[in-house]
Coordinates of C-alpha atoms in Angstrom, one line a residue:
M1 CA 142.4 44.2 79.6
D2 CA 143.2 47.9 79.0
F3 CA 143.5 50.3 82.4
F4 CA 139.6 51.5 82.5
S5 CA 138.8 47.7 81.8
L6 CA 141.0 46.7 85.1
L7 CA 139.3 49.7 87.0
A8 CA 135.5 47.9 85.6
L9 CA 136.7 45.1 86.6
G10 CA 137.6 45.8 90.2
M11 CA 135.0 48.5 91.0
Q12 CA 132.4 44.8 89.9
V13 CA 134.6 43.3 93.0
A14 CA 133.9 46.1 95.2
L15 CA 131.0 47.0 94.9
N16 CA 129.6 43.3 95.5
P17 CA 127.1 43.5 98.3
V18 CA 129.4 41.2 100.8
N19 CA 132.8 43.6 100.4
L20 CA 130.8 47.0 100.6
L21 CA 129.7 45.2 103.7
Y22 CA 133.0 44.7 105.0
C23 CA 134.6 47.5 103.6
L24 CA 132.0 49.6 105.8
M25 CA 133.2 47.2 108.8
G26 CA 136.8 47.8 108.4
V27 CA 136.7 51.5 107.9
T28 CA 134.3 51.6 110.8
L29 CA 136.4 49.6 112.8
G30 CA 139.7 51.0 111.8
T31 CA 138.3 54.3 113.0
A32 CA 137.5 53.5 116.6
I33 CA 140.7 51.8 117.2
G34 CA 142.2 54.5 116.1
V35 CA 140.3 56.8 118.7
L36 CA 141.0 54.4 121.0
P37 CA 144.8 55.1 122.7
G38 CA 147.2 52.1 123.0
V39 CA 145.0 49.9 120.0
G40 CA 146.4 50.7 116.9
P41 CA 145.9 48.8 113.5
I42 CA 148.4 46.6 114.4
I43 CA 146.8 44.5 117.2
T44 CA 143.1 44.6 115.6
I45 CA 145.0 43.1 112.2
A46 CA 146.7 40.3 114.6
L47 CA 143.7 39.7 116.2
L48 CA 141.4 39.1 113.0
L49 CA 143.7 36.8 111.1
P50 CA 142.5 33.9 112.3
L51 CA 138.6 35.0 112.1
S52 CA 139.6 36.2 108.2
F53 CA 140.5 32.6 107.7
G54 CA 137.1 31.3 106.8
L55 CA 136.4 35.1 104.5
P56 CA 136.4 34.9 100.5
P57 CA 140.0 36.3 100.1
E58 CA 138.5 39.8 98.7
A59 CA 136.5 40.7 101.5
S60 CA 139.0 39.0 104.2
I61 CA 141.6 41.7 102.6
I62 CA 139.2 44.5 102.0
L63 CA 138.2 44.2 105.8
L64 CA 142.0 44.5 107.2
A65 CA 143.0 47.2 104.8
G66 CA 139.6 49.0 105.8
I67 CA 141.4 48.6 109.4
Y68 CA 144.4 50.2 108.3
Y69 CA 143.7 53.4 106.6
G70 CA 140.4 53.9 108.9
A71 CA 142.9 54.3 111.5
A72 CA 144.2 57.5 110.1
Y73 CA 141.2 59.3 110.4
G74 CA 140.2 58.2 113.6
G75 CA 143.6 59.6 115.4
S76 CA 142.5 62.7 114.6
T77 CA 139.3 63.1 116.2
T78 CA 140.8 62.5 119.7
S79 CA 143.8 64.3 118.6
I80 CA 142.0 68.0 118.1
L81 CA 139.4 67.1 120.7
V82 CA 141.0 65.9 123.7
N83 CA 144.7 66.6 122.7
L84 CA 145.2 62.5 123.0
P85 CA 146.3 61.0 119.9
G86 CA 145.0 57.4 119.6
E87 CA 148.1 56.9 116.8
A88 CA 151.5 57.8 116.6
S89 CA 151.1 59.9 112.9
S90 CA 148.1 61.8 114.6
A91 CA 150.5 63.4 117.3
V92 CA 151.3 66.3 115.8
T93 CA 148.1 67.0 114.7
C94 CA 147.3 67.6 118.2
I95 CA 149.6 70.6 117.8
D96 CA 148.0 73.1 115.9
G97 CA 144.4 70.7 116.2
H98 CA 143.7 71.4 119.8
Q99 CA 144.3 74.7 120.0
M100 CA 141.7 75.4 116.9
A101 CA 139.4 73.5 119.7
K102 CA 139.9 75.6 122.6
Q103 CA 139.3 78.6 120.3
G104 CA 135.9 76.9 119.4
R105 CA 136.9 75.8 116.5
A106 CA 137.1 72.4 116.7
G107 CA 134.6 71.9 114.0
A108 CA 136.4 73.6 111.3
A109 CA 139.6 71.4 112.4
L110 CA 137.8 68.1 112.0
A111 CA 136.3 68.9 108.7
V112 CA 139.6 70.2 107.0
A113 CA 141.2 66.7 108.4
A114 CA 138.1 65.0 107.3
L115 CA 138.6 66.5 103.3
G116 CA 142.3 67.2 103.5
S117 CA 142.3 62.8 103.9
F118 CA 139.7 61.8 101.5
F119 CA 141.7 64.1 99.0
A120 CA 144.8 62.4 100.1
G121 CA 143.5 59.1 99.9
T122 CA 141.5 59.5 96.5
V123 CA 145.4 60.4 95.4
G124 CA 147.2 57.4 97.1
T125 CA 145.0 54.9 95.6
M126 CA 145.2 56.8 91.9
L127 CA 148.9 56.0 92.6
I128 CA 148.9 52.3 93.3
A129 CA 146.2 51.9 90.6
L130 CA 149.2 53.8 87.9
A131 CA 152.3 52.0 89.6
G132 CA 151.0 48.6 88.4
P133 CA 150.8 48.4 85.1
P134 CA 154.1 49.2 84.9
L135 CA 155.5 47.0 87.3
A136 CA 153.8 44.1 85.8
A137 CA 156.1 44.8 82.7
I138 CA 159.3 44.9 84.4
A139 CA 158.0 41.5 86.9
K140 CA 158.2 39.6 83.3
R141 CA 162.1 40.0 83.5
F142 CA 162.2 38.5 87.2
G143 CA 163.3 35.5 87.6
A144 CA 164.9 33.4 90.6
A145 CA 167.9 35.2 91.1
E146 CA 165.8 38.6 90.4
Y147 CA 163.6 38.0 93.5
A148 CA 166.1 36.5 95.6
A149 CA 168.2 39.9 95.0
L150 CA 164.8 41.7 96.1
V151 CA 164.3 40.5 99.4
F152 CA 168.1 40.8 100.3
A153 CA 167.6 44.3 99.4
A154 CA 164.6 44.6 101.1
L155 CA 165.3 43.1 104.3
L156 CA 169.1 45.1 104.6
M157 CA 166.9 48.2 104.2
V158 CA 164.5 47.6 107.1
A159 CA 167.2 46.9 108.8
A160 CA 169.3 49.7 108.5
M161 CA 166.1 52.1 108.9
T162 CA 164.9 50.5 111.5
R163 CA 165.6 52.1 115.7
G164 CA 168.3 50.0 117.2
G165 CA 171.3 50.5 114.8
V166 CA 172.4 48.0 111.4
I167 CA 173.8 45.4 113.4
K168 CA 170.9 45.2 115.7
G169 CA 168.3 45.1 113.1
I170 CA 169.9 42.7 111.0
G171 CA 170.2 40.5 114.6
V172 CA 166.6 40.6 114.9
A173 CA 166.0 39.7 111.2
L174 CA 168.2 37.0 110.9
L175 CA 166.4 35.6 114.0
G176 CA 163.2 35.9 112.3
I177 CA 164.4 34.4 109.4
I178 CA 164.9 31.3 111.7
F179 CA 161.9 30.7 113.2
G180 CA 160.8 31.1 109.2
L181 CA 162.5 28.1 108.4
A182 CA 160.8 25.6 111.2
G183 CA 159.1 22.7 109.5
S184 CA 159.3 20.9 105.9
D185 CA 162.3 21.6 103.7
I186 CA 161.1 23.1 100.9
L187 CA 163.2 21.0 98.6
T188 CA 163.4 17.7 100.0
G189 CA 160.1 17.5 102.4
T190 CA 162.3 16.7 105.8
F191 CA 162.1 18.1 109.2
R192 CA 164.1 20.9 110.6
F193 CA 163.9 22.9 113.2
T194 CA 161.1 21.5 115.0
F195 CA 162.5 19.3 117.9
G196 CA 160.4 16.0 117.9
V197 CA 157.4 18.9 118.8
R198 CA 154.3 17.7 115.8
E199 CA 153.0 20.8 115.9
L200 CA 156.0 22.4 114.2
R201 CA 156.3 20.3 111.2
D202 CA 153.6 22.5 109.1
G203 CA 156.1 25.6 110.2
I204 CA 154.8 28.0 112.9
D205 CA 151.5 29.6 112.6
F206 CA 151.6 33.6 111.2
A207 CA 148.6 34.5 112.9
V208 CA 149.6 32.9 116.3
L209 CA 153.3 34.6 115.9
A210 CA 151.6 37.5 114.9
V211 CA 148.7 37.8 117.9
G212 CA 151.7 37.1 120.4
L213 CA 153.9 39.2 118.9
F214 CA 152.0 42.6 118.4
A215 CA 148.9 42.3 120.5
I216 CA 150.4 40.7 123.6
A217 CA 153.0 42.4 123.9
E218 CA 151.5 45.9 123.0
I219 CA 149.1 45.3 126.1
V220 CA 151.5 44.0 128.3
G221 CA 153.9 47.0 127.3
N222 CA 150.8 49.3 127.5
I223 CA 149.8 48.2 130.9
A224 CA 153.9 48.4 133.0
S225 CA 153.7 52.0 131.4
G226 CA 150.4 53.1 133.1
D227 CA 150.0 55.8 131.1
Q228 CA 146.4 57.1 130.6
G229 CA 145.3 59.7 129.7
T230 CA 142.2 61.8 130.8
V231 CA 139.2 63.0 128.6
T232 CA 138.0 66.4 128.3
T233 CA 136.0 67.8 125.5
S234 CA 136.0 71.1 123.7
K235 CA 132.9 72.7 122.1
I236 CA 132.9 71.4 118.9
G237 CA 131.3 74.4 117.2
S238 CA 130.4 75.1 113.4
L239 CA 131.8 71.6 110.4
W240 CA 132.1 74.2 108.2
P241 CA 135.4 75.7 107.5
T242 CA 135.6 79.5 106.8
R243 CA 136.7 81.2 103.1
D244 CA 140.0 81.7 104.7
D245 CA 140.2 78.2 106.2
F246 CA 139.7 76.9 102.7
R247 CA 142.6 79.6 101.5
R248 CA 145.2 78.3 103.9
S249 CA 144.5 74.8 103.7
W250 CA 144.3 73.8 100.2
P251 CA 148.0 74.6 99.4
A252 CA 148.9 72.6 102.5
V253 CA 146.6 69.5 102.0
L254 CA 148.5 69.2 98.3
R255 CA 152.1 69.6 99.5
G256 CA 150.7 66.9 102.4
T257 CA 149.7 64.6 99.6
G258 CA 153.0 64.9 97.9
V259 CA 155.6 64.5 101.1
G260 CA 153.1 61.7 102.2
S261 CA 153.3 59.7 98.7
L262 CA 156.6 59.9 98.6
L263 CA 157.4 58.6 102.3
G264 CA 154.7 56.3 102.4
V265 CA 156.9 53.8 99.8
L266 CA 159.9 53.5 101.3
P267 CA 160.6 50.8 103.8
G268 CA 160.7 52.2 107.6
A269 CA 159.6 55.6 107.0
G270 CA 155.7 55.0 107.9
M271 CA 152.9 57.4 108.5
A272 CA 153.9 58.7 111.5
M273 CA 157.3 60.1 109.5
S274 CA 155.2 61.4 106.9
S275 CA 152.7 63.8 109.0
F276 CA 156.0 65.2 111.4
S277 CA 157.7 66.0 107.8
A278 CA 154.6 67.4 106.6
Y279 CA 154.1 69.2 109.3
M280 CA 158.1 70.5 109.7
V281 CA 157.5 71.2 105.7
E282 CA 154.9 74.1 105.9
K283 CA 156.6 75.6 109.2
S284 CA 159.3 76.3 107.5
I285 CA 158.0 77.6 104.5
A286 CA 154.9 79.9 106.4
K287 CA 155.4 83.6 106.0
E288 CA 154.3 83.7 109.3
P289 CA 155.9 80.3 111.5
E290 CA 154.7 82.1 115.0
R291 CA 151.4 81.0 114.0
F292 CA 151.8 77.1 114.3
G293 CA 151.3 75.9 117.9
T294 CA 148.3 78.3 118.5
G295 CA 145.9 76.8 116.3
A296 CA 147.2 77.2 112.3
V297 CA 144.6 75.8 110.0
E298 CA 147.2 74.5 108.0
G299 CA 148.9 72.6 110.8
V300 CA 145.9 70.4 110.9
A301 CA 145.6 70.0 107.2
A302 CA 148.9 69.0 105.6
P303 CA 149.6 66.3 108.3
E304 CA 146.1 64.6 108.0
A305 CA 147.0 64.9 104.5
A306 CA 150.1 63.3 104.5
N307 CA 149.8 60.5 106.9
N308 CA 146.5 59.3 104.8
A309 CA 148.3 59.3 101.7
A310 CA 151.2 57.3 103.3
S311 CA 149.0 54.8 104.2
Q312 CA 147.5 54.1 100.5
T313 CA 150.9 54.5 99.2
S314 CA 152.4 52.1 102.0
F315 CA 150.3 49.2 100.1
I316 CA 152.5 49.7 96.5
P317 CA 155.8 47.7 97.4
T318 CA 153.9 45.3 99.3
L319 CA 151.1 44.3 96.3
L320 CA 153.7 45.0 93.7
L321 CA 157.3 43.8 94.9
G322 CA 155.9 41.6 97.8
I323 CA 157.9 43.6 100.1
P324 CA 156.3 44.8 103.3
G325 CA 157.9 48.0 104.7
S326 CA 156.5 48.0 108.2
P327 CA 154.7 45.9 110.6
V328 CA 151.1 46.5 109.6
M329 CA 152.0 46.0 105.5
A330 CA 154.1 42.7 106.7
L331 CA 151.2 41.6 108.6
M332 CA 148.7 42.3 105.6
L333 CA 151.6 40.3 103.2
G334 CA 150.5 37.1 106.0
A335 CA 147.0 38.2 105.6
F336 CA 148.0 37.2 101.3
M337 CA 150.0 34.3 102.2
I338 CA 147.8 32.9 104.2
H339 CA 144.6 32.8 101.4
G340 CA 147.1 31.3 98.9
V341 CA 148.5 34.2 97.1
Q342 CA 152.1 35.8 96.7
P343 CA 151.5 39.6 96.4
G344 CA 154.3 40.5 94.0
P345 CA 154.8 41.6 90.5
R346 CA 153.3 39.1 89.0
M347 CA 150.0 40.0 91.5
M348 CA 148.3 42.2 89.2
G349 CA 148.1 39.2 86.1
E350 CA 147.8 36.0 88.6
H351 CA 145.5 37.6 91.0
A352 CA 143.6 41.0 88.7
P353 CA 140.3 40.7 90.7
L354 CA 141.5 40.8 93.9
F355 CA 144.5 43.6 93.0
W356 CA 141.9 46.2 91.5
G357 CA 139.2 45.2 93.9
L358 CA 140.9 46.5 96.6
I359 CA 142.2 49.5 94.6
V360 CA 138.7 50.2 94.3
S361 CA 137.4 49.3 97.9
M362 CA 139.9 51.9 99.2
W363 CA 138.7 54.8 97.5
I364 CA 135.0 53.5 98.3
G365 CA 136.5 53.1 102.0
N366 CA 138.0 56.6 102.0
L367 CA 134.3 58.1 101.0
F368 CA 132.5 55.8 103.4
L369 CA 135.3 57.4 106.2
V370 CA 134.3 60.8 105.2
I371 CA 130.3 60.5 105.5
L372 CA 131.1 58.5 109.1
N373 CA 133.5 60.7 111.0
L374 CA 132.0 64.0 111.1
P375 CA 128.2 62.6 112.0
L376 CA 130.0 60.1 114.8
I377 CA 131.8 62.1 116.3
G378 CA 130.2 62.2 119.9
L379 CA 130.1 58.2 119.6
W380 CA 134.1 58.2 118.7
V381 CA 134.8 60.7 121.6
R382 CA 132.8 58.2 124.3
L383 CA 134.7 55.3 123.3
L384 CA 137.8 57.1 125.1
K385 CA 135.8 56.5 128.3
V386 CA 135.8 52.8 128.1
P387 CA 137.8 51.8 131.2
Y388 CA 141.2 50.3 130.0
H389 CA 141.5 46.9 132.3
W390 CA 138.2 46.3 130.6
L391 CA 139.3 46.6 127.0
Y392 CA 142.6 45.0 127.7
V393 CA 141.1 41.8 129.4
F394 CA 138.3 41.6 126.1
V395 CA 141.6 41.5 123.6
L396 CA 143.5 38.5 125.7
A397 CA 140.9 36.4 126.3
F398 CA 139.6 37.3 122.3
A399 CA 143.6 36.6 121.4
C400 CA 143.1 33.0 123.2
V401 CA 140.4 32.0 121.9
G402 CA 141.3 32.6 118.3
V403 CA 144.1 31.1 118.2
F404 CA 142.8 27.5 120.4
T405 CA 140.0 27.5 117.5
M406 CA 142.6 27.4 114.5
G407 CA 144.7 24.1 115.8
S408 CA 141.9 23.1 118.7
S409 CA 145.5 22.5 120.7
P410 CA 147.0 23.7 123.9
F411 CA 149.8 24.1 121.6
Q412 CA 148.7 27.6 119.6
V413 CA 148.6 29.1 123.2
Y414 CA 151.4 28.2 124.5
A415 CA 153.2 29.4 121.3
L416 CA 150.7 32.8 121.6
V417 CA 152.4 33.3 125.4
F418 CA 156.2 32.5 123.8
F419 CA 155.6 35.1 121.2
G420 CA 153.9 37.7 123.2
V421 CA 157.5 37.2 125.6
L422 CA 159.3 37.8 123.3
G423 CA 158.0 41.0 121.5
Y424 CA 158.1 42.3 124.9
L425 CA 161.9 41.5 125.3
L426 CA 162.5 42.7 122.2
R427 CA 160.3 46.1 122.7
A428 CA 162.5 46.6 126.5
A429 CA 165.6 45.9 124.8
G430 CA 165.1 49.0 122.1
L431 CA 164.2 46.4 119.2
S432 CA 161.5 46.2 116.4
P433 CA 159.5 43.6 116.6
A434 CA 158.4 44.2 113.1
L435 CA 162.0 42.8 111.9
F436 CA 161.9 39.5 113.0
I437 CA 158.2 39.3 111.1
L438 CA 159.7 40.5 108.2
G439 CA 162.4 38.3 108.4
F440 CA 159.9 35.5 109.3
I441 CA 158.0 36.1 105.9
L442 CA 161.1 37.2 103.9
G443 CA 163.2 34.4 104.9
P444 CA 161.8 31.4 103.4
M445 CA 160.6 33.5 100.4
F446 CA 164.9 34.2 99.8
E447 CA 165.5 30.9 100.8
E448 CA 162.9 29.2 97.8
N449 CA 164.1 31.7 95.1
F450 CA 168.5 31.5 96.0
R451 CA 167.9 27.5 96.5
R452 CA 166.2 27.8 93.1
A453 CA 168.6 29.9 91.1
M454 CA 171.9 28.4 92.4
A455 CA 170.2 25.0 91.1
I456 CA 169.3 26.9 87.5
S457 CA 172.4 27.9 87.1
R458 CA 174.5 24.5 88.8
G459 CA 175.8 26.0 91.6
N460 CA 177.3 29.1 90.1
A461 CA 176.8 32.0 92.6
M462 CA 177.9 34.5 89.8
V463 CA 174.3 34.2 88.4
F464 CA 173.1 37.3 91.3
V465 CA 175.9 39.8 89.5
E466 CA 175.7 39.0 85.8
R467 CA 172.1 39.8 85.5
P468 CA 171.5 43.3 85.9
I469 CA 168.3 43.7 87.6
S470 CA 169.9 41.2 90.5
L471 CA 173.0 43.3 90.8
I472 CA 171.0 46.6 91.2
F473 CA 168.9 45.3 94.1
I474 CA 172.1 44.0 95.7
L475 CA 174.3 47.1 95.1
L476 CA 171.0 49.1 96.5
G477 CA 170.5 47.0 99.7
L478 CA 174.4 47.4 100.1
A479 CA 173.9 51.1 99.6
V480 CA 171.7 51.9 102.7
V481 CA 173.6 50.0 104.9
L482 CA 176.7 51.4 104.3
L483 CA 175.2 55.1 104.7
A484 CA 173.3 53.9 108.0
T485 CA 177.0 52.7 108.9
T486 CA 178.7 55.4 108.6
S487 CA 176.0 57.8 109.7
F488 CA 175.8 55.7 112.8
I489 CA 180.2 55.4 113.6
R490 CA 179.9 59.6 112.4
R491 CA 177.3 60.2 114.9
G492 CA 179.5 58.1 117.7
R493 CA 182.2 60.1 116.8
E494 CA 180.6 63.1 117.5
E495 CA 179.5 62.1 120.3
A496 CA 182.8 61.2 122.0
T497 CA 184.3 64.3 120.7
A498 CA 181.7 66.3 122.9
D499 CA 182.2 64.5 125.9

């Protein structure tokens, strides 16, 4: 099938009334959780994973994806109106967006953010569609050795780019791999790491781990910090930007889209880095950099375009390589696997309706967001008045009931508490729980392909360096670790010299 035939297939799936409804539900819920500080897409997707079991794969993935990129929109509303970012990626929007609100130009700032986000989201979606066919052609040359090398390189690169240092990052990933190997052996079927517990024979349930590691740990951390903002709204004013706003904002939107599209593909970069990078680019090339911080419309347009472009292109390594580059993408990968879909280079051929249906639904979802965000501004601001203790109690109760119904066993609740405590301890130690869950997902994938490659080569480990693609992946992963380690040593030497 050619490109346009595949897009037509995706449109047929996305325009299915049921899938349209779930797309609308996803982006609406995503906007709402983007508005609320402390309740991000990670928590919401983790909580909804148990409920997605009963949905068709297309509806489930469209719903969860809508929550993710919808949150990128929602964060801008409260950043501009009340100087309170619902998402980390929207923090930089507060700098100039809230200043515009104080000047009575909140409507213009919201319109620029919404239109710039829609443009960037459209470009990001097109990039996913265009990247699919070339990677599908490359996939035909992938064997077990290539897949094992790809997973190995991905784990090393993400560990090197995550907070806490390279050694700590690799350690957390290895811990996740150990938990991921619990259950029956892939080849022999014998039980391992079960410690006589019957519920562990099928392995640790991904949904329980995700809810505990992200939702429970995040809520406990937020309660412990006691950081709760107060809500003060500004006059919104006209929602239509002036001609000067359009003149200044459209080049910033283009540059922000480019920055976000590039950084969104990189593991560990994400929306927050994209928005901050786009803001710094605008400030560095501006003829009047002193305008930034006083209500420059470019300071709203660029970061909002960047974080929405990044939210779309972050699907590229997950869908086309099977390698999640962020915690949310790790949860999305888990959702695919729950429905028996293995993301990777072969996904576009083996699951074409799901792949292209998701892409088309992402564009439709972005259109929904533009239509929803501006008329419902008053509703989103009222959500900020929901008492935090009500919200957290509801989420905790929902989490416990959700995981219990999956297996109808108290063991699921005990596991939920265990992983909640583990996630909180990892955060308290300055380590990333995302690496744990990446190790949990990618570890078994690496083991399966490594053992298969060794069996095919009859125990010859040179198969990983004799095949060009696998050699490139291995060298790339080692190079990133070497660069990160060298940078860490150099920084430590400079600090010691300065002392």
